[in-house]
Coordinates of C-alpha atoms in Angstrom, one line a residue:
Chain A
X1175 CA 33.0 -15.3 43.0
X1176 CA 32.0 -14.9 39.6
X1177 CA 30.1 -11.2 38.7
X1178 CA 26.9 -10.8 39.0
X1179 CA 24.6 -11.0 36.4
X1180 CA 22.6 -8.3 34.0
X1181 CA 19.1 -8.8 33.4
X1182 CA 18.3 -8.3 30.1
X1183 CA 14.8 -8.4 28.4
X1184 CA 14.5 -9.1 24.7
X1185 CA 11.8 -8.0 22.5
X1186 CA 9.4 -9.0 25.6
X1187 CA 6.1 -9.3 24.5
X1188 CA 2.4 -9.4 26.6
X1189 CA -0.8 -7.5 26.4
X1190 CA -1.1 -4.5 24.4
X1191 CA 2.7 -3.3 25.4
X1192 CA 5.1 -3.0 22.4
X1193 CA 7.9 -5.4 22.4
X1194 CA 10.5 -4.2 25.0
X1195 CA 14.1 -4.4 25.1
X1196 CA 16.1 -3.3 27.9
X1197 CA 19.0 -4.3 29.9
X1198 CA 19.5 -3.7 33.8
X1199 CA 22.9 -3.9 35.0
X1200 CA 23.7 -5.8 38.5
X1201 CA 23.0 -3.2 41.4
X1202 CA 20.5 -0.7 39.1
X1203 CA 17.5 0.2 39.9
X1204 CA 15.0 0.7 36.8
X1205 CA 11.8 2.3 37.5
X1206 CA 8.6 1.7 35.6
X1207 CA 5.4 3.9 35.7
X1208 CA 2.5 4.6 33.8
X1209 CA -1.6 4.6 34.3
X1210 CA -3.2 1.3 36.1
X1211 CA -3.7 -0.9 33.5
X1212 CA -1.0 0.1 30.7
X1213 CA 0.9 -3.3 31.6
X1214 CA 3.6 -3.1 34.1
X1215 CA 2.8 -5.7 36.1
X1216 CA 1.6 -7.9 33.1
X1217 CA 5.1 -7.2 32.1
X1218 CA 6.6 -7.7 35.5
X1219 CA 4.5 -11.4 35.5
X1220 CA 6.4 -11.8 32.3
X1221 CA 9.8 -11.4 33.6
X1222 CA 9.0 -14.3 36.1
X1223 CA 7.4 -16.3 33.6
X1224 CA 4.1 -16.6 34.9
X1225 CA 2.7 -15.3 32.0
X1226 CA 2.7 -16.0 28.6
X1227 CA 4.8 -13.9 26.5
X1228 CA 7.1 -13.3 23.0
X1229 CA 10.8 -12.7 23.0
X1230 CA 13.3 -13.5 25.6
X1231 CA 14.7 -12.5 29.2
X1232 CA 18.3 -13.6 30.0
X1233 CA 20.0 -13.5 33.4
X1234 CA 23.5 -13.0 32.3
X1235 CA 24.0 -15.9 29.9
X1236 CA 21.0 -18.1 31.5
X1237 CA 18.2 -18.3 28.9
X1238 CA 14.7 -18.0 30.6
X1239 CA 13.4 -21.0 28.5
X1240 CA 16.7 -22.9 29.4
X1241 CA 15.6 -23.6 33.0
X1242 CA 12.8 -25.1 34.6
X1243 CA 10.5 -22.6 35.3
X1244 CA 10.3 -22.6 38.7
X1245 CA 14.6 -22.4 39.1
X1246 CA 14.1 -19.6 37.2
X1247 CA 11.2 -18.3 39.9
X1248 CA 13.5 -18.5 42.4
X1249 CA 16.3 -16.2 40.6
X1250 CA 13.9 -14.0 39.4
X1251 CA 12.0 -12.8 42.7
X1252 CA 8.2 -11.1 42.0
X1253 CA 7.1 -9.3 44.6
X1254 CA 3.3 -8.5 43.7
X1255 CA 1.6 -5.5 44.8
X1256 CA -0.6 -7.7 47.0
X1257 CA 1.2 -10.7 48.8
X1258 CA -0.5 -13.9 50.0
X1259 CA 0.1 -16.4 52.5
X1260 CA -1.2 -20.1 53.6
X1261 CA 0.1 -21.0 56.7
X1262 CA -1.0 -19.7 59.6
X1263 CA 1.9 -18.4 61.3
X1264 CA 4.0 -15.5 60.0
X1265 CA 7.2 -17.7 60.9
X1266 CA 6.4 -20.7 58.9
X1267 CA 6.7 -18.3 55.8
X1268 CA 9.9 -17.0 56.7
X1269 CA 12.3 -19.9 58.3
X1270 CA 15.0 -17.6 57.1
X1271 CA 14.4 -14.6 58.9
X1272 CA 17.5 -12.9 60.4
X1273 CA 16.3 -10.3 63.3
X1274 CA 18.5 -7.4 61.7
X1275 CA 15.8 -7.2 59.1
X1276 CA 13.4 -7.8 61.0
X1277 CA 14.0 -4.5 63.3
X1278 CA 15.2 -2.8 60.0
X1279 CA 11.9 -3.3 58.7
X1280 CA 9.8 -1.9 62.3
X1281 CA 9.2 -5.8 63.8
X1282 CA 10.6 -7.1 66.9
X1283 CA 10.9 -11.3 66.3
X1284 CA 8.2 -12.1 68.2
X1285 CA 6.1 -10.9 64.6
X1286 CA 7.1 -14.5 63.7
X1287 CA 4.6 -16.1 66.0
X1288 CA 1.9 -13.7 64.9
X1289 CA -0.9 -15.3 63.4
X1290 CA -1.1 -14.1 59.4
X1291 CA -4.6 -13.2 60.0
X1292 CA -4.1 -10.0 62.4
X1293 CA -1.3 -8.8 60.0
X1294 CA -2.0 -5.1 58.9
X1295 CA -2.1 -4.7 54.9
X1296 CA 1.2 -2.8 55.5
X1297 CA 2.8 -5.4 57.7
X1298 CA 2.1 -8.1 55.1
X1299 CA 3.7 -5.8 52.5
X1300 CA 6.8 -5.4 54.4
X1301 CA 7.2 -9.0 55.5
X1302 CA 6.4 -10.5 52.2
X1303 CA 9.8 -8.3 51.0
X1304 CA 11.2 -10.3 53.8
X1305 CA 10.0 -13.1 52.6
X1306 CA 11.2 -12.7 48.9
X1307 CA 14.6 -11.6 50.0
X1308 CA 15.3 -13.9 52.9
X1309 CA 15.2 -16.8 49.3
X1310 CA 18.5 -14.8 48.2
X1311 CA 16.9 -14.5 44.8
X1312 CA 19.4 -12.7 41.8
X1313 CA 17.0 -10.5 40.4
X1314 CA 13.6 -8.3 42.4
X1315 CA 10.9 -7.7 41.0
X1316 CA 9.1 -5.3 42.8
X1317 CA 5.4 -4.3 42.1
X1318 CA 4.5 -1.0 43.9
X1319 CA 6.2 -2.5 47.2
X1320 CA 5.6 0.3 49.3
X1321 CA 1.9 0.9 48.2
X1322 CA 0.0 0.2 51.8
X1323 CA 2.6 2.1 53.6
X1324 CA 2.8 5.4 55.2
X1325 CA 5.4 8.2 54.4
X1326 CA 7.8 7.7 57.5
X1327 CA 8.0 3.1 56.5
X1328 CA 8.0 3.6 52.8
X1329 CA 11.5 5.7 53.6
X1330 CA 12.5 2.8 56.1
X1331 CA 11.6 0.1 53.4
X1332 CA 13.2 2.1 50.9
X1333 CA 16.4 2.4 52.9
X1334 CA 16.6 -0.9 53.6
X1335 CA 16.0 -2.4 50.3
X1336 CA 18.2 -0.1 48.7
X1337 CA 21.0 -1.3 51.4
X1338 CA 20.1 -5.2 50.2
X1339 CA 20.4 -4.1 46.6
X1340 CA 23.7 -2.0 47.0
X1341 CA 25.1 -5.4 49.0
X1342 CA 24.1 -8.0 46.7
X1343 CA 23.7 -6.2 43.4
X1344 CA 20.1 -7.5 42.1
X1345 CA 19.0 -5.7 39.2
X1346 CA 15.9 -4.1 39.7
X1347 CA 12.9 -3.4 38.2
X1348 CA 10.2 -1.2 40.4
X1349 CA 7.3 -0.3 39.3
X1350 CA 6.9 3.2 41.2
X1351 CA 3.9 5.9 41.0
X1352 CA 5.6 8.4 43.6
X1353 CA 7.7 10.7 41.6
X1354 CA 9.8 11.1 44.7
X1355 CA 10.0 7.9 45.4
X1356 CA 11.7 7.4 41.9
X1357 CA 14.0 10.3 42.5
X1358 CA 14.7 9.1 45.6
X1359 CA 15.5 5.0 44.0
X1360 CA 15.7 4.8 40.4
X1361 CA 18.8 4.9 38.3
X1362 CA 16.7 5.0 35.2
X1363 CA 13.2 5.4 34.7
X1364 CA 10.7 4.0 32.5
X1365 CA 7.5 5.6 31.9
X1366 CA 4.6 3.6 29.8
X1367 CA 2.8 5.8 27.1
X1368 CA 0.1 4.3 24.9
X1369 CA 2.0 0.9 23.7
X1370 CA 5.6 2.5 24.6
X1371 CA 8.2 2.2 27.5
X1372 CA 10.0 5.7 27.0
X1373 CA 12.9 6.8 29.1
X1374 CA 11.6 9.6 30.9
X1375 CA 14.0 11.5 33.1
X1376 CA 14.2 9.7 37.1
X1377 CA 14.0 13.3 38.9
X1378 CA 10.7 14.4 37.4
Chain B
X598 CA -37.3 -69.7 50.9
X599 CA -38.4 -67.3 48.1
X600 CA -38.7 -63.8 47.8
X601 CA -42.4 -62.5 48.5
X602 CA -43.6 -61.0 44.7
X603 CA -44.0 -57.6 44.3
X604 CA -47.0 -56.3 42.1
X605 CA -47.6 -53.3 40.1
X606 CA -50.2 -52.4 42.0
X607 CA -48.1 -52.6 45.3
X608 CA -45.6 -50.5 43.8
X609 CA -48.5 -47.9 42.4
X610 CA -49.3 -47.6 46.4
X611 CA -45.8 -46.5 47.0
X612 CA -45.7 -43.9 44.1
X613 CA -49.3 -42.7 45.6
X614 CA -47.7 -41.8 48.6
X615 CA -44.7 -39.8 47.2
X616 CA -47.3 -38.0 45.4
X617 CA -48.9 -37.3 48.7
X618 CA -45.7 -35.6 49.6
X619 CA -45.3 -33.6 46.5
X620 CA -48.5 -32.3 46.8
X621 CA -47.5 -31.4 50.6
X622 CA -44.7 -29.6 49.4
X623 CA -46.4 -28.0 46.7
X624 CA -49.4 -26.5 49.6
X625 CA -46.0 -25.5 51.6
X626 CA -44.6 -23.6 48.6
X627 CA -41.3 -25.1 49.0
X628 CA -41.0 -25.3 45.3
X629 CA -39.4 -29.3 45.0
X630 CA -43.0 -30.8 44.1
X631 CA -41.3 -31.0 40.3
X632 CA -38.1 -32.1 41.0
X633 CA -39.7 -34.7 43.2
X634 CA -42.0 -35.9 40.5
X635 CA -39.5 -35.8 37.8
X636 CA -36.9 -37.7 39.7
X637 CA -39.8 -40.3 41.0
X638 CA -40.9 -40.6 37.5
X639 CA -36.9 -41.0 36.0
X640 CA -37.0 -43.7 38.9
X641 CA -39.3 -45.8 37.4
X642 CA -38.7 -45.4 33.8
X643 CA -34.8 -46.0 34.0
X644 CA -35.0 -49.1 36.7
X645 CA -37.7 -50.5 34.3
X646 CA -35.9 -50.4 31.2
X647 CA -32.6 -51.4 33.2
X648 CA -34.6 -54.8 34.4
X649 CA -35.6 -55.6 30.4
X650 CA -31.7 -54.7 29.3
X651 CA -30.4 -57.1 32.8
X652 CA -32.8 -60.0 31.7
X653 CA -31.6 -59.9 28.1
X654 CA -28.0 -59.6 29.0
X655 CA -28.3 -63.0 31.5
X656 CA -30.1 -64.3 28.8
X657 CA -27.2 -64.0 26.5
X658 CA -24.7 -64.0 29.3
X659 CA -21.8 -63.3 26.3
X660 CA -18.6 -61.2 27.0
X661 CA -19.4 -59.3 23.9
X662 CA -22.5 -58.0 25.7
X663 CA -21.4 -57.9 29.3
X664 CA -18.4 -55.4 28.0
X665 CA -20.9 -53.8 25.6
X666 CA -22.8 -53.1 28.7
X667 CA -20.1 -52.0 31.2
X668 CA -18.7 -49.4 28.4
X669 CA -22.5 -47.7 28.7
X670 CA -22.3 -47.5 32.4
X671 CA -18.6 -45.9 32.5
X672 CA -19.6 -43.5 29.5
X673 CA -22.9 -42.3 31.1
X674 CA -20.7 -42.1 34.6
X675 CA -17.9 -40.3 32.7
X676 CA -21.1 -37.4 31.7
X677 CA -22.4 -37.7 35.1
X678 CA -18.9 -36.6 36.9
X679 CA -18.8 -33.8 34.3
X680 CA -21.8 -32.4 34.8
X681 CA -21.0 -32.4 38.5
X682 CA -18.3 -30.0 38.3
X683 CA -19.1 -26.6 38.9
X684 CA -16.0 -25.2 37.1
X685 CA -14.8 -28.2 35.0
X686 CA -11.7 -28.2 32.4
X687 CA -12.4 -27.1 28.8
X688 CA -11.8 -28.9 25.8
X689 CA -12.7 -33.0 26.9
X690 CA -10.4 -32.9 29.9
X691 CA -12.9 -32.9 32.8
X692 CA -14.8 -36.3 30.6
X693 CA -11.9 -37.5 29.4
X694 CA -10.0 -37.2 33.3
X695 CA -12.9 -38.7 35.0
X696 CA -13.5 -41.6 32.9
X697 CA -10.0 -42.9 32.5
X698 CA -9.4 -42.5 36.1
X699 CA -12.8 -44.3 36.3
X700 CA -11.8 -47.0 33.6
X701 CA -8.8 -47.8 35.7
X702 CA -9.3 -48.1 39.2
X703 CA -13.2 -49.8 38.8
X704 CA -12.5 -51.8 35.9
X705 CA -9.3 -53.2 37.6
X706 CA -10.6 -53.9 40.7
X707 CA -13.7 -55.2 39.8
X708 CA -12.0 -57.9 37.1
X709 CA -9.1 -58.6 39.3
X710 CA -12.3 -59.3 42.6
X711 CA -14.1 -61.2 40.0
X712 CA -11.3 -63.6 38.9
X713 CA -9.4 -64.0 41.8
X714 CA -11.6 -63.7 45.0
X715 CA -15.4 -64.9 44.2
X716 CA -14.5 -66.8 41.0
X717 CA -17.7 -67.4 39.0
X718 CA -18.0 -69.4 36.2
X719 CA -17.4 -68.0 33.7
X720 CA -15.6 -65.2 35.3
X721 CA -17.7 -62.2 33.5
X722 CA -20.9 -64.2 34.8
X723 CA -23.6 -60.9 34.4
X724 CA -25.4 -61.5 37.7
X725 CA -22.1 -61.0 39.8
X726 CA -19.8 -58.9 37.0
X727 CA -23.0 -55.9 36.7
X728 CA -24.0 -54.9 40.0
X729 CA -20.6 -55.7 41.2
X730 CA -19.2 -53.0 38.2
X731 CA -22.4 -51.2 39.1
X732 CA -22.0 -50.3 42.9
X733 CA -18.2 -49.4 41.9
X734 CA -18.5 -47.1 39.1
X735 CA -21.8 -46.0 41.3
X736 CA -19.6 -44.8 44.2
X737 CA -16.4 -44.2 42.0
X738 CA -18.2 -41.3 40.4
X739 CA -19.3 -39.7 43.7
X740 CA -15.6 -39.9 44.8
X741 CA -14.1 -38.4 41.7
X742 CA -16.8 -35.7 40.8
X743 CA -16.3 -34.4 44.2
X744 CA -12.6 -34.3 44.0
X745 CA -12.4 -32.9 41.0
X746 CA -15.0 -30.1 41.4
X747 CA -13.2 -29.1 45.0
X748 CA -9.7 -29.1 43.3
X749 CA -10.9 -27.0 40.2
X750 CA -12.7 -24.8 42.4
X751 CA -10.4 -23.9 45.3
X752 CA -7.9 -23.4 42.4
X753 CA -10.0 -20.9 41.4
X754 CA -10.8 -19.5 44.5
X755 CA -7.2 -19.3 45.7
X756 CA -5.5 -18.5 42.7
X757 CA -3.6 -15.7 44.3
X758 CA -1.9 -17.8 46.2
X759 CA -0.6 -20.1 43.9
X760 CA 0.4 -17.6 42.0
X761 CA 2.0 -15.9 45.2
X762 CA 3.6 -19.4 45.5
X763 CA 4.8 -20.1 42.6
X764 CA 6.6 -16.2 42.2
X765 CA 8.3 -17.5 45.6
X766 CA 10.0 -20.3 43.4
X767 CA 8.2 -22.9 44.3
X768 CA 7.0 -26.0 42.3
X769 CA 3.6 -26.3 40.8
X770 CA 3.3 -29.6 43.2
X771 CA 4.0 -27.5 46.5
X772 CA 2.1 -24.5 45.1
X773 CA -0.8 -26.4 44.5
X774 CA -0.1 -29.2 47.7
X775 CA -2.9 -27.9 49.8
X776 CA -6.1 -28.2 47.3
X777 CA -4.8 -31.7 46.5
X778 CA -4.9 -32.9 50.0
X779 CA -8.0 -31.1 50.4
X780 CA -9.6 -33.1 46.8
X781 CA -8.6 -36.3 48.0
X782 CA -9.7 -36.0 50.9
X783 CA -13.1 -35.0 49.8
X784 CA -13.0 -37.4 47.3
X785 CA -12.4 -40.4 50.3
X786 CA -14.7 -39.1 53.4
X787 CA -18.3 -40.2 52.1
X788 CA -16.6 -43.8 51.7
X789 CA -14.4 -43.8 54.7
X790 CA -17.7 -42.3 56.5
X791 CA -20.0 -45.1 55.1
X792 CA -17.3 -47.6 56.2
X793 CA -16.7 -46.4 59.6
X794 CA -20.9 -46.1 60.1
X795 CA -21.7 -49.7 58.4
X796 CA -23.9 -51.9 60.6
X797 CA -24.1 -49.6 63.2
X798 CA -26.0 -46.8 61.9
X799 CA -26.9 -48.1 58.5
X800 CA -27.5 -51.5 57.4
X801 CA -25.8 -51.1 53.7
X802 CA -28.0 -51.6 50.7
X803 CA -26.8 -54.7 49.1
X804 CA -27.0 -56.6 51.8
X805 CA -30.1 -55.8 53.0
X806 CA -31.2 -56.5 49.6
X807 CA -29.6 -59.9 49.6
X808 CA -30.8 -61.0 53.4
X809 CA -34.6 -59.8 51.5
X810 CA -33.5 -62.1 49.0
X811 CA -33.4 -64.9 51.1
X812 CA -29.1 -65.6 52.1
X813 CA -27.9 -65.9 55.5
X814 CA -26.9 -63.1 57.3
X815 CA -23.3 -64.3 57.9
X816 CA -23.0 -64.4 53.9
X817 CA -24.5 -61.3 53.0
X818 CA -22.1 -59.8 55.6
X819 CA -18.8 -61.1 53.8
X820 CA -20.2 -59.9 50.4
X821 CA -21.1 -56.5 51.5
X822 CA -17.2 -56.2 54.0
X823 CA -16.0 -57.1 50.2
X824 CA -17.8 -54.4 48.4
X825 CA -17.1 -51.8 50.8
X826 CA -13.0 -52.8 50.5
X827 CA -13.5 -52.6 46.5
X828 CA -15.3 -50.1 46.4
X829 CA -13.4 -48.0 49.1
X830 CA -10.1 -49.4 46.6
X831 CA -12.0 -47.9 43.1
X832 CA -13.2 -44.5 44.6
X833 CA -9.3 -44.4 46.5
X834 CA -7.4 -44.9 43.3
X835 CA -10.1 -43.4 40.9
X836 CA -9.8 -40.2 43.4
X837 CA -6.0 -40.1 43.5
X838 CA -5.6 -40.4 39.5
X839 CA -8.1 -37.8 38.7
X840 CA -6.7 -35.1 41.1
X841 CA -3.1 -36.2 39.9
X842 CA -4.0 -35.3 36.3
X843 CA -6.8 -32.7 36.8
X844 CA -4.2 -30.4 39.2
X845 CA -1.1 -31.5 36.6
X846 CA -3.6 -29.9 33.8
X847 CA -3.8 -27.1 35.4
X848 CA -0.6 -25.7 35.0
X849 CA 1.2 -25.5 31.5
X850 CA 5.0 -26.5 30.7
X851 CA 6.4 -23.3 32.1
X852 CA 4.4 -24.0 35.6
X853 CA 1.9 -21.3 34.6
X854 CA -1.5 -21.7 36.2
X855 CA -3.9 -21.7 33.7
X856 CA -7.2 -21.0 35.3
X857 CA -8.3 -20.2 31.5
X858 CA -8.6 -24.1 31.1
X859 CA -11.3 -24.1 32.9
X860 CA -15.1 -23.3 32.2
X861 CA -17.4 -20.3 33.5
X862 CA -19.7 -21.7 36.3
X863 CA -22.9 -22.3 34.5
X864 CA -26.0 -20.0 35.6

């Protein structure tokens, strides 16, 4: 098996953010925080392509503009902040499921007969990371995944994702506003001021 | 056996009556007593000049003018689907959409019934080539305008989704599947309806018309089962180009979903 790849961002470009340039090595987690609206999940949309944007992400030595753009999609995994779903069963959304994860995450499998419309904010949260990862993407892109969750899931969530991560070394970029949850995750830790990303240190 | 003539004055008995009724409404305060009038009056004004332009055109009975003619009626339908869309694309797409789709699938079919199934002599022939081309583009319009304000709008409406969709890697096709299904099919239920009620809960305009005209039933009911088949034909392919280029436009090379291609909702 070849290694797995980096993600790197090149003089990125959208909104009012300055041009970024940062690599995240397979298996890192990089943190990104900063006020509501100062761009991190403009910049996030970016990464996936679903926004227009300057400069250049590369997984490894794949070339974001070198693939179609929904290939690319499915390497580079977005989880948004607030997931959606059209079918009307939980299980149609996630043929993939493996009941490990399931129970990892607080379900038993029976949640895959549940009808999407009696999910909890917090459920939909948690299975939409199901969702994301059961596609065995190369890269997450998580947008404050553990936002609708209470103190005692975020820690399971955490611990499981960071078990996924550890296994299959993604790179990572989480956009965080807990500063224990970035102690807790990040191996580096990005904090937006004005137009800037500046490293700020991940324990604060 | 001719057709009983119809005076002015018979007419002007008619028109008293919806006054009658817009004065009704107008004691009820239901506030349509202008529309009513200024639809009534558009009525007459528009089939009037429409009967001068028809008896000129079988006058001249040219191709020159019959084409001249059918380019008018696809232009003004072409505005008319437009203005029917509640959140239409920007820059000439939502005209320029709806009237090729609209060029192709009437036009066609209405040349190809023309020369090949009723055969007039020659085949352009005004009094069969202009109402035919007229009840097509008529019905055409209704199918596309409705498909292609329900796609642009759910779009809109469900934009999330898509998006949520597309981040999950899928194509633009998949991620926009479910509002295409839903535009066609709104697109083809007032025709599938009409043809499904024909006869038995509404005797269909034309050919009531011709049976007042003076044809035989059994004639009149072969003309109109082959208007309802190319007209159910236009408004099918007419439907299905318009909501294959209208959803195609609305996501960009990278498989973006540009809801900034389309226009605010006006008022």
């Amino acid at each position: 098996m070849t290694a797995p790849p980096s993600l790197h961002l090149v003089r990125l470009a959208v909104g009012e953010l300055a041009p970024v340039t940062l690599t995240v090595a397979p298996g890192e987690v990089h943190c990104l925080s900063g006020p509501s609206g100062s761009g991190k999940s403009r910049l996030l949309r970016a990464v996936a392509d679903l926004e227009a944007h300057d400069g250049e992400v590369w997984l490894g030595d794949i070339d974001q503009a070198s693939l179609p753009a929904h290939a690319w999609r499915a390497r580079v995994m977005l989880v948004p902040a607030e997931s959606h779903w059209w079918e009307d069963e939980v299980g149609e959304h996630l043929p993939r499921a493996e009941a490990s994860d399931l129970e990892a995450l607080g379900f038993t499998p029976e949640v895959l007969t549940w009808q999407v419309a009696r999910l909890s904010s917090g459920e939909k949260q948690r299975l939409a990371l199901l969702r994301a990862v059961s596609l065995e993407p190369s890269v997450l892109l998580l947008d404050e995944p553990t936002a609708n969750l209470d103190g005692a899931t975020t820690r399971r969530v955490e611990a499981w994702l960071m078990a996924r991560i550890r296994e299959r070394h993604w790179p990572v970029l989480w956009v965080a506003h807990d500063a224990d949850q970035i102690a807790r995750v990040a191996t580096r830790h990005w904090r937006i001021e004005g137009r800037n990303l500046r490293e700020a240190p991940a324990w604060v | 056996m001719g057709v009983i003539e119809l005076a002015w004055w018979q007419l002007a008995l008619a028109a008293l009556m919806v006054v009658a009724l817009a004065g009704c409404t107008a004691a009820m305060r239901l506030g349509m007593s202008r529309h009513l009038l200024i639809a009534a009056t558009r009525t007459v004004v528009q089939l009037a000049l429409v009967g001068l332009v028809l008896e000129a055109l079988f006058a001249a009975a040219t191709l020159y003018w019959v084409a001249l003619m059918a380019l008018g009626m696809l232009l003004i339908a072409g505005r008319e689907v437009m203005a029917r869309q509640k959140r239409r694309l920007i820059g000439g797409w939502a005209f320029g959409i709806g009237t090729v789709a609209m060029f192709l699938s009437s036009f066609t079919v209405t040349v190809l019934t023309l020369a090949v199934i009723i055969g007039p002599e020659p085949w352009y022939r005004p009094q069969y080539a202009i109402p035919l081309l007229g009840m097509m583009l008529g019905n055409t319009m209704t199918g596309v305008a409705l498909a292609l304000d329900r796609l642009t709008d759910t779009a809109w409406r469900q934009r999330a989704v898509i998006e949520n969709r597309l981040m999950l890697g899928q194509r633009w096709q998949a991620a926009v599947g479910d509002i295409r299904r839903e535009a066609m099919r709104s697109g083809l239920m007032p025709m599938i309806n009409a043809m499904a009620a024909a006869g038995v809960v509404s005797l269909p305009g034309m050919m009531t018309g011709q049976i007042l005209a003076g044809s035989p039933p059994a004639l009149a009911v072969k003309y109109q089962i082959l208007v309802m088949f190319t007209i159910t034909l236009g408004t099918g392919f007419g439907t299905l180009a318009a909501v294959a280029a209208g959803s195609r436009r609305l996501f960009d090379g990278r498989q973006r979903l540009r809801l900034d291609r389309l226009a605010a909702p006006k008022g």
